[in-house]
Amino acid sequence: MISTFRNAWKIPSLRKKMLFTLAMLLIYRLGSHITVPFMNSLAISQLYSDSGGTVFSLLDLMSGGNFSKFTIFAANIYPYITSSIIIQLLTIAIPSLEALSKEGETGRKKIAKYTRYLAIVIAFIQAIGYSFGFFGEAVVATTILEKSVVVLSIVAGTAVLIWIGEQITEHGIGNGISLLIFAGIVSRFPADIVKSFAIVNAGMANPIFLILFLIIAIAIVVFVVLLNEGERRIPVQYAKRVVGRKMYGGQSTHIPVKVLMSGVMPIIFASSIVAIPATIALFTKNESTVRTIEKYFTVEGVPGTIYYVVFTVLLIVFFTYFYTAIQFNTVEYSKNLQQNGGFIPGIRAGKPTSDYLQRTVNRLCLPGAIALAILAVLPVFLTKISNLPFNYGGTSMIIVVGVVLETTRVLEQQMLMRHYKGFLNK
C-alpha cells in the first residue's frame, strides 16, 4: 500500500489528483471548526454533556465531532447517503427510474440530480431538528431571519460536502463520499485513544482491556483486509472464431468474484439507518421520549443493545446483497459473455450461466456479510464489558480500512491504465 502511494506520487497527473483530494479534505476539516451562527457554544457543550453523549454518540462519531460542536457540517454527508438509499430502492420499485438508470451516462446524471435534491430536503428537515429540537436552548436567534440563517447554515454545509465529495470522485482519487467519512472518523482517533488512557489512569477500567482492545483492533484490520481481498475466480473460455484468414479467441480467463464486493458501503448505509431514532429524538424536548429512545434504540439499555445488534446485523446483510446486486448484474454479465463467445466450462450459455453466477455470488455474499456484521457489533459488547470507548476498533475501523484499501485499488488501476496508454502511444 505504501509503495503504491509512493509510486503514484512520482507520476505528475496522479500527484495532481492526490493533492486535489488532500485540498478538498482540508477544506472539510477547516469547515469543521466553523460553528453555526446565533448559537451559544457553551450551551451546546453543556447540552451534549448532559445527554451523556449516549443517544447521539454514533451521529457525533460518524460526523467527526461536528455534531457535538454544532458546526456548519453538523448534518455531515449523511442526508446524501440516506437520499442515495431511498433513490436506489425507488429505482427497483419505479419502472421509469429503472429505465433511467439503464440510459448510460445521461441517466446516471439525472438520477444523481434527483439524489442531490432529495438530500437537500432531508438536510433541511434534520437542520430544524438539530437547531430547535435537541440544541433548542442554545439558540440565541430571535427574528425569523436569524433563525433561517441557523437552519440554512447547516443545509449549506451539507450542500458543500456533497459538492466536495463529487469533486473528489471526479477530479481526485477514490470515492469522495467515503473519503469524507474516513476523514471525519480518523480525526476522532487521537481523542478516543487519549480518552481511553485517561480512563485507565483514573482506575475506571482495567489496563488489560486496553491491551486487549489494541490486539483486537489489529486483528480487525487484518480480517478486513482478508475480506476485501478474498475472491473466487470463475474460469471462462472463449470460443475460437475465424475472421478472414485469421483466427480469434480461444483464450482462457476468469471472472473475479470478491467475497465482499460491496466494500464498506453496507456498514455506512446500516449506520445511517440505525442513527434514525437518534435523529427523531432531536425533534422533541420531552425527556421521557429521549430516555425511551435511549433505552430501546441505543446500546445504553439492555433491550436497546439487543435491538441495535439485531438490526445492525440484518441491515448489513441486506445492504451487502443489495449493493452487490447493483454492482454485479448476473443477467447482463451472462449476456455479455454469450455475445462475445465466452462460456463457463460445464455451464450452458444464457440463463444457466446467469443462475450459476447468482448462486456463486450468494454463497460468497452470505459469509462475507455475516463476518462484516460480527466485526461491526463485536465492539458493542467489548465496550459494555470494559467501560472503554472502542470506537477506534469497531465500525469506524472497518470503514477506515475499507476506504484505504479501495483508494489504494483505484490508484493501482489508474497507474495500470496510464502504463497501457503510454505503451499504445509508443
C-alpha positions as a Python dict, from the first residue, in 0.01 Angstrom:
ca = {
    (1, 'M'): (0, 0, 0),
    (2, 'I'): (277, 244, 94),
    (3, 'S'): (469, 159, -221),
    (4, 'T'): (153, 218, -428),
    (5, 'F'): (110, 568, -286),
    (6, 'R'): (482, 638, -327),
    (7, 'N'): (483, 525, -691),
    (8, 'A'): (165, 721, -765),
    (9, 'W'): (320, 1034, -615),
    (10, 'K'): (600, 1015, -874),
    (11, 'I'): (351, 1043, -1161),
    (12, 'P'): (261, 1412, -1223),
    (13, 'S'): (-103, 1351, -1324),
    (14, 'L'): (-173, 1127, -1024),
    (15, 'R'): (18, 1358, -789),
    (16, 'K'): (-209, 1642, -903),
    (17, 'K'): (-517, 1429, -824),
    (18, 'M'): (-379, 1333, -483),
    (19, 'L'): (-305, 1696, -397),
    (20, 'F'): (-654, 1795, -511),
    (21, 'T'): (-806, 1526, -286),
    (22, 'L'): (-599, 1644, 12),
    (23, 'A'): (-701, 2006, -55),
    (24, 'M'): (-1072, 1911, -57),
    (25, 'L'): (-1033, 1716, 268),
    (26, 'L'): (-850, 2014, 420),
    (27, 'I'): (-1145, 2238, 332),
    (28, 'Y'): (-1372, 1987, 505),
    (29, 'R'): (-1161, 1988, 821),
    (30, 'L'): (-1140, 2369, 822),
    (31, 'G'): (-1518, 2391, 793),
    (32, 'S'): (-1545, 2157, 1090),
    (33, 'H'): (-1425, 2445, 1311),
    (34, 'I'): (-1688, 2696, 1191),
    (35, 'T'): (-1979, 2696, 1434),
    (36, 'V'): (-2334, 2774, 1327),
    (37, 'P'): (-2423, 3145, 1375),
    (38, 'F'): (-2659, 3259, 1651),
    (39, 'M'): (-2577, 2958, 1868),
    (40, 'N'): (-2429, 2962, 2219),
    (41, 'S'): (-2121, 2737, 2211),
    (42, 'L'): (-2112, 2690, 2589),
    (43, 'A'): (-2477, 2591, 2595),
    (44, 'I'): (-2416, 2344, 2311),
    (45, 'S'): (-2135, 2175, 2505),
    (46, 'Q'): (-2347, 2165, 2820),
    (47, 'L'): (-2649, 2016, 2640),
    (48, 'Y'): (-2440, 1746, 2478),
    (49, 'S'): (-2264, 1668, 2807),
    (50, 'D'): (-2596, 1647, 2994),
    (51, 'S'): (-2720, 1392, 2739),
    (52, 'G'): (-2417, 1181, 2822),
    (53, 'G'): (-2350, 1156, 2450),
    (54, 'T'): (-2546, 833, 2457),
    (55, 'V'): (-2829, 881, 2210),
    (56, 'F'): (-2621, 1087, 1970),
    (57, 'S'): (-2276, 934, 2011),
    (58, 'L'): (-2299, 750, 1678),
    (59, 'L'): (-2402, 1070, 1500),
    (60, 'D'): (-2109, 1253, 1653),
    (61, 'L'): (-1860, 974, 1581),
    (62, 'M'): (-1953, 941, 1214),
    (63, 'S'): (-1957, 1320, 1167),
    (64, 'G'): (-1608, 1363, 1309),
    (65, 'G'): (-1725, 1561, 1612),
    (66, 'N'): (-1920, 1814, 1405),
    (67, 'F'): (-2246, 1732, 1582),
    (68, 'S'): (-2122, 1787, 1939),
    (69, 'K'): (-1956, 2114, 1832),
    (70, 'F'): (-2258, 2202, 1615),
    (71, 'T'): (-2058, 2329, 1321),
    (72, 'I'): (-2190, 2404, 972),
    (73, 'F'): (-2115, 2038, 890),
    (74, 'A'): (-2327, 1907, 1180),
    (75, 'A'): (-2552, 1709, 942),
    (76, 'N'): (-2241, 1586, 759),
    (77, 'I'): (-2281, 1388, 438),
    (78, 'Y'): (-2547, 1156, 581),
    (79, 'P'): (-2850, 1328, 423),
    (80, 'Y'): (-2689, 1244, 88),
    (81, 'I'): (-2630, 882, 191),
    (82, 'T'): (-2991, 848, 312),
    (83, 'S'): (-3107, 1004, -15),
    (84, 'S'): (-2893, 757, -213),
    (85, 'I'): (-3050, 463, -29),
    (86, 'I'): (-3403, 593, -99),
    (87, 'I'): (-3334, 662, -468),
    (88, 'Q'): (-3169, 322, -521),
    (89, 'L'): (-3466, 146, -359),
    (90, 'L'): (-3708, 351, -571),
    (91, 'T'): (-3507, 261, -881),
    (92, 'I'): (-3606, -101, -825),
    (93, 'A'): (-3970, -17, -743),
    (94, 'I'): (-4041, 251, -1007),
    (95, 'P'): (-4006, 141, -1374),
    (96, 'S'): (-3933, 493, -1503),
    (97, 'L'): (-3636, 529, -1267),
    (98, 'E'): (-3516, 180, -1359),
    (99, 'A'): (-3529, 271, -1727),
    (100, 'L'): (-3344, 594, -1649),
    (101, 'S'): (-3066, 402, -1475),
    (102, 'K'): (-3010, 199, -1793),
    (103, 'E'): (-2968, 504, -2017),
    (104, 'G'): (-2595, 525, -1954),
    (105, 'E'): (-2422, 846, -1853),
    (106, 'T'): (-2725, 1068, -1922),
    (107, 'G'): (-2949, 860, -1698),
    (108, 'R'): (-2691, 846, -1419),
    (109, 'K'): (-2659, 1224, -1424),
    (110, 'K'): (-3037, 1267, -1390),
    (111, 'I'): (-3051, 1018, -1102),
    (112, 'A'): (-2758, 1197, -934),
    (113, 'K'): (-2950, 1524, -968),
    (114, 'Y'): (-3260, 1375, -804),
    (115, 'T'): (-3041, 1235, -527),
    (116, 'R'): (-2892, 1579, -456),
    (117, 'Y'): (-3235, 1744, -446),
    (118, 'L'): (-3370, 1486, -201),
    (119, 'A'): (-3053, 1517, 10),
    (120, 'I'): (-3110, 1892, 49),
    (121, 'V'): (-3469, 1829, 163),
    (122, 'I'): (-3351, 1572, 419),
    (123, 'A'): (-3075, 1808, 535),
    (124, 'F'): (-3334, 2084, 582),
    (125, 'I'): (-3552, 1858, 799),
    (126, 'Q'): (-3253, 1744, 1005),
    (127, 'A'): (-3130, 2102, 1045),
    (128, 'I'): (-3461, 2203, 1201),
    (129, 'G'): (-3446, 1907, 1438),
    (130, 'Y'): (-3085, 1979, 1532),
    (131, 'S'): (-3133, 2352, 1586),
    (132, 'F'): (-3472, 2380, 1751),
    (133, 'G'): (-3500, 2030, 1893),
    (134, 'F'): (-3201, 1897, 2082),
    (135, 'F'): (-3000, 2222, 2078),
    (136, 'G'): (-3305, 2448, 2108),
    (137, 'E'): (-3189, 2600, 2439),
    (138, 'A'): (-2860, 2709, 2276),
    (139, 'V'): (-3031, 2916, 2005),
    (140, 'V'): (-2987, 3290, 2061),
    (141, 'A'): (-3165, 3391, 1738),
    (142, 'T'): (-3477, 3598, 1792),
    (143, 'T'): (-3602, 3702, 1450),
    (144, 'I'): (-3722, 3480, 1167),
    (145, 'L'): (-3423, 3588, 957),
    (146, 'E'): (-3175, 3486, 1224),
    (147, 'K'): (-3347, 3150, 1276),
    (148, 'S'): (-3344, 3097, 899),
    (149, 'V'): (-2969, 3163, 896),
    (150, 'V'): (-2920, 2892, 1161),
    (151, 'V'): (-3106, 2631, 954),
    (152, 'L'): (-2964, 2738, 618),
    (153, 'S'): (-2609, 2729, 753),
    (154, 'I'): (-2642, 2356, 821),
    (155, 'V'): (-2815, 2291, 488),
    (156, 'A'): (-2543, 2488, 308),
    (157, 'G'): (-2277, 2288, 492),
    (158, 'T'): (-2429, 1962, 367),
    (159, 'A'): (-2452, 2104, 14),
    (160, 'V'): (-2083, 2198, 28),
    (161, 'L'): (-1991, 1846, 144),
    (162, 'I'): (-2193, 1693, -141),
    (163, 'W'): (-2005, 1917, -384),
    (164, 'I'): (-1669, 1831, -227),
    (165, 'G'): (-1748, 1459, -243),
    (166, 'E'): (-1845, 1478, -610),
    (167, 'Q'): (-1536, 1684, -695),
    (168, 'I'): (-1310, 1428, -528),
    (169, 'T'): (-1479, 1143, -716),
    (170, 'E'): (-1448, 1325, -1049),
    (171, 'H'): (-1112, 1501, -1021),
    (172, 'G'): (-939, 1330, -727),
    (173, 'I'): (-862, 980, -607),
    (174, 'G'): (-1124, 736, -478),
    (175, 'N'): (-1487, 774, -374),
    (176, 'G'): (-1541, 1126, -239),
    (177, 'I'): (-1826, 1036, -3),
    (178, 'S'): (-1629, 750, 154),
    (179, 'L'): (-1320, 971, 193),
    (180, 'L'): (-1521, 1240, 373),
    (181, 'I'): (-1650, 983, 622),
    (182, 'F'): (-1295, 846, 651),
    (183, 'A'): (-1157, 1194, 731),
    (184, 'G'): (-1422, 1254, 996),
    (185, 'I'): (-1360, 923, 1170),
    (186, 'V'): (-980, 949, 1159),
    (187, 'S'): (-996, 1295, 1314),
    (188, 'R'): (-1157, 1135, 1621),
    (189, 'F'): (-896, 862, 1671),
    (190, 'P'): (-648, 1068, 1878),
    (191, 'A'): (-920, 1194, 2113),
    (192, 'D'): (-1063, 842, 2161),
    (193, 'I'): (-720, 693, 2232),
    (194, 'V'): (-632, 969, 2482),
    (195, 'K'): (-972, 925, 2649),
    (196, 'S'): (-912, 550, 2684),
    (197, 'F'): (-573, 603, 2852),
    (198, 'A'): (-727, 866, 3081),
    (199, 'I'): (-1000, 623, 3190),
    (200, 'V'): (-738, 357, 3266),
    (201, 'N'): (-518, 604, 3458),
    (202, 'A'): (-818, 712, 3665),
    (203, 'G'): (-872, 350, 3768),
    (204, 'M'): (-1215, 332, 3598),
    (205, 'A'): (-1108, 47, 3371),
    (206, 'N'): (-863, -243, 3376),
    (207, 'P'): (-542, -184, 3171),
    (208, 'I'): (-569, -542, 3043),
    (209, 'F'): (-879, -440, 2848),
    (210, 'L'): (-687, -160, 2677),
    (211, 'I'): (-418, -405, 2563),
    (212, 'L'): (-688, -648, 2455),
    (213, 'F'): (-859, -371, 2254),
    (214, 'L'): (-536, -286, 2073),
    (215, 'I'): (-486, -653, 1981),
    (216, 'I'): (-846, -683, 1860),
    (217, 'A'): (-811, -360, 1660),
    (218, 'I'): (-508, -506, 1479),
    (219, 'A'): (-697, -833, 1426),
    (220, 'I'): (-990, -639, 1278),
    (221, 'V'): (-756, -464, 1035),
    (222, 'V'): (-612, -798, 921),
    (223, 'F'): (-955, -958, 891),
    (224, 'V'): (-1100, -665, 694),
    (225, 'V'): (-805, -681, 453),
    (226, 'L'): (-867, -1055, 403),
    (227, 'L'): (-1238, -991, 345),
    (228, 'N'): (-1173, -717, 91),
    (229, 'E'): (-901, -906, -94),
    (230, 'G'): (-1059, -1254, -88),
    (231, 'E'): (-1213, -1363, -419),
    (232, 'R'): (-1322, -1667, -616),
    (233, 'R'): (-1205, -1689, -976),
    (234, 'I'): (-1461, -1844, -1211),
    (235, 'P'): (-1290, -1983, -1524),
    (236, 'V'): (-1411, -1852, -1861),
    (237, 'Q'): (-1325, -1994, -2204),
    (238, 'Y'): (-1371, -1802, -2529),
    (239, 'A'): (-1460, -1995, -2843),
    (240, 'K'): (-1233, -1978, -3146),
    (241, 'R'): (-1358, -1772, -3439),
    (242, 'V'): (-1221, -1746, -3791),
    (243, 'V'): (-1243, -1398, -3943),
    (244, 'G'): (-1097, -1393, -4291),
    (245, 'R'): (-767, -1577, -4270),
    (246, 'K'): (-714, -1506, -3903),
    (247, 'M'): (-834, -1696, -3600),
    (248, 'Y'): (-956, -1505, -3293),
    (249, 'G'): (-1049, -1616, -2944),
    (250, 'G'): (-971, -1946, -2785),
    (251, 'Q'): (-807, -1789, -2480),
    (252, 'S'): (-888, -1869, -2120),
    (253, 'T'): (-953, -1610, -1849),
    (254, 'H'): (-1155, -1582, -1531),
    (255, 'I'): (-1423, -1373, -1358),
    (256, 'P'): (-1301, -1248, -1017),
    (257, 'V'): (-1595, -1260, -772),
    (258, 'K'): (-1497, -1094, -446),
    (259, 'V'): (-1612, -1217, -108),
    (260, 'L'): (-1704, -861, -13),
    (261, 'M'): (-1784, -697, -344),
    (262, 'S'): (-1983, -420, -174),
    (263, 'G'): (-1685, -295, 28),
    (264, 'V'): (-1769, -69, 322),
    (265, 'M'): (-2097, 64, 181),
    (266, 'P'): (-2320, -179, 382),
    (267, 'I'): (-2163, -51, 706),
    (268, 'I'): (-2214, 312, 601),
    (269, 'F'): (-2575, 251, 495),
    (270, 'A'): (-2656, 50, 809),
    (271, 'S'): (-2502, 317, 1034),
    (272, 'S'): (-2721, 582, 871),
    (273, 'I'): (-3037, 378, 926),
    (274, 'V'): (-2951, 288, 1287),
    (275, 'A'): (-2898, 658, 1360),
    (276, 'I'): (-3258, 744, 1258),
    (277, 'P'): (-3404, 704, 1613),
    (278, 'A'): (-3143, 948, 1746),
    (279, 'T'): (-3238, 1189, 1468),
    (280, 'I'): (-3606, 1158, 1561),
    (281, 'A'): (-3514, 1236, 1922),
    (282, 'L'): (-3377, 1570, 1803),
    (283, 'F'): (-3730, 1691, 1730),
    (284, 'T'): (-3851, 1657, 2087),
    (285, 'K'): (-3755, 1814, 2416),
    (286, 'N'): (-3951, 1556, 2612),
    (287, 'E'): (-3704, 1385, 2842),
    (288, 'S'): (-3914, 1070, 2875),
    (289, 'T'): (-3916, 1029, 2496),
    (290, 'V'): (-3540, 1071, 2480),
    (291, 'R'): (-3496, 819, 2764),
    (292, 'T'): (-3724, 572, 2584),
    (293, 'I'): (-3521, 605, 2264),
    (294, 'E'): (-3201, 569, 2467),
    (295, 'K'): (-3331, 255, 2637),
    (296, 'Y'): (-3475, 75, 2335),
    (297, 'F'): (-3279, 212, 2036),
    (298, 'T'): (-2925, 266, 2166),
    (299, 'V'): (-2663, 48, 2334),
    (300, 'E'): (-2721, 214, 2672),
    (301, 'G'): (-3016, -4, 2767),
    (302, 'V'): (-3019, -384, 2768),
    (303, 'P'): (-3317, -409, 2528),
    (304, 'G'): (-3158, -135, 2316),
    (305, 'T'): (-2831, -326, 2289),
    (306, 'I'): (-3014, -637, 2168),
    (307, 'Y'): (-3225, -441, 1917),
    (308, 'Y'): (-2921, -245, 1800),
    (309, 'V'): (-2719, -561, 1738),
    (310, 'V'): (-3004, -744, 1564),
    (311, 'F'): (-3097, -451, 1340),
    (312, 'T'): (-2733, -377, 1256),
    (313, 'V'): (-2666, -738, 1155),
    (314, 'L'): (-2983, -759, 945),
    (315, 'L'): (-2918, -425, 774),
    (316, 'I'): (-2556, -511, 694),
    (317, 'V'): (-2660, -846, 543),
    (318, 'F'): (-2941, -680, 344),
    (319, 'F'): (-2725, -397, 208),
    (320, 'T'): (-2443, -638, 124),
    (321, 'Y'): (-2678, -833, -103),
    (322, 'F'): (-2846, -516, -229),
    (323, 'Y'): (-2525, -333, -317),
    (324, 'T'): (-2371, -647, -471),
    (325, 'A'): (-2679, -693, -691),
    (326, 'I'): (-2641, -336, -815),
    (327, 'Q'): (-2271, -374, -888),
    (328, 'F'): (-2274, -726, -1035),
    (329, 'N'): (-2575, -789, -1260),
    (330, 'T'): (-2551, -1160, -1337),
    (331, 'V'): (-2807, -1144, -1622),
    (332, 'E'): (-2618, -868, -1805),
    (333, 'Y'): (-2287, -1043, -1740),
    (334, 'S'): (-2423, -1365, -1888),
    (335, 'K'): (-2549, -1181, -2198),
    (336, 'N'): (-2214, -1011, -2249),
    (337, 'L'): (-2033, -1344, -2223),
    (338, 'Q'): (-2265, -1504, -2476),
    (339, 'Q'): (-2236, -1214, -2722),
    (340, 'N'): (-1856, -1229, -2709),
    (341, 'G'): (-1837, -1605, -2749),
    (342, 'G'): (-1743, -1671, -2388),
    (343, 'F'): (-1870, -1952, -2168),
    (344, 'I'): (-1805, -2111, -1828),
    (345, 'P'): (-1679, -2469, -1876),
    (346, 'G'): (-1954, -2718, -1793),
    (347, 'I'): (-2229, -2449, -1786),
    (348, 'R'): (-2462, -2376, -2077),
    (349, 'A'): (-2476, -2020, -2208),
    (350, 'G'): (-2768, -1791, -2127),
    (351, 'K'): (-2990, -1841, -1822),
    (352, 'P'): (-2791, -2137, -1677),
    (353, 'T'): (-2481, -1917, -1673),
    (354, 'S'): (-2674, -1636, -1504),
    (355, 'D'): (-2812, -1878, -1242),
    (356, 'Y'): (-2467, -2023, -1180),
    (357, 'L'): (-2315, -1677, -1131),
    (358, 'Q'): (-2601, -1581, -898),
    (359, 'R'): (-2554, -1893, -683),
    (360, 'T'): (-2181, -1828, -663),
    (361, 'V'): (-2232, -1464, -562),
    (362, 'N'): (-2491, -1562, -300),
    (363, 'R'): (-2263, -1824, -146),
    (364, 'L'): (-1982, -1570, -119),
    (365, 'C'): (-2200, -1279, -3),
    (366, 'L'): (-2356, -1451, 297),
    (367, 'P'): (-2038, -1542, 489),
    (368, 'G'): (-1883, -1208, 394),
    (369, 'A'): (-2188, -1016, 517),
    (370, 'I'): (-2208, -1213, 843),
    (371, 'A'): (-1836, -1163, 909),
    (372, 'L'): (-1873, -790, 843),
    (373, 'A'): (-2174, -771, 1076),
    (374, 'I'): (-1990, -955, 1356),
    (375, 'L'): (-1696, -716, 1325),
    (376, 'A'): (-1936, -422, 1345),
    (377, 'V'): (-2121, -534, 1660),
    (378, 'L'): (-1835, -702, 1850),
    (379, 'P'): (-1705, -369, 1993),
    (380, 'V'): (-2051, -302, 2141),
    (381, 'F'): (-2013, -598, 2376),
    (382, 'L'): (-1647, -519, 2448),
    (383, 'T'): (-1738, -162, 2542),
    (384, 'K'): (-2011, -289, 2775),
    (385, 'I'): (-1771, -525, 2950),
    (386, 'S'): (-1472, -293, 2984),
    (387, 'N'): (-1626, 57, 3012),
    (388, 'L'): (-1377, 178, 2749),
    (389, 'P'): (-1475, 358, 2426),
    (390, 'F'): (-1394, 114, 2149),
    (391, 'N'): (-1487, 340, 1858),
    (392, 'Y'): (-1145, 305, 1700),
    (393, 'G'): (-1181, -71, 1677),
    (394, 'G'): (-1537, -123, 1556),
    (395, 'T'): (-1748, 11, 1275),
    (396, 'S'): (-1518, 308, 1231),
    (397, 'M'): (-1209, 89, 1192),
    (398, 'I'): (-1385, -123, 929),
    (399, 'I'): (-1477, 189, 733),
    (400, 'V'): (-1127, 335, 762),
    (401, 'V'): (-953, 16, 650),
    (402, 'G'): (-1204, -41, 371),
    (403, 'V'): (-1167, 314, 236),
    (404, 'V'): (-786, 291, 243),
    (405, 'L'): (-797, -39, 50),
    (406, 'E'): (-1045, 99, -205),
    (407, 'T'): (-836, 414, -257),
    (408, 'T'): (-521, 204, -299),
    (409, 'R'): (-700, -12, -556),
    (410, 'V'): (-811, 297, -751),
    (411, 'L'): (-453, 424, -758),
    (412, 'E'): (-329, 87, -884),
    (413, 'Q'): (-593, 83, -1158),
    (414, 'Q'): (-507, 436, -1271),
    (415, 'M'): (-136, 355, -1279),
    (416, 'L'): (-211, 44, -1484),
    (417, 'M'): (-427, 242, -1728),
    (418, 'R'): (-152, 501, -1764),
    (419, 'H'): (101, 224, -1832),
    (420, 'Y'): (-110, 82, -2116),
    (421, 'K'): (-181, 426, -2261),
    (422, 'G'): (190, 501, -2265),
    (423, 'F'): (257, 166, -2433),
    (424, 'L'): (-8, 227, -2703),
    (425, 'N'): (118, 581, -2770),
    (426, 'K'): (460, 438, -2845),
}
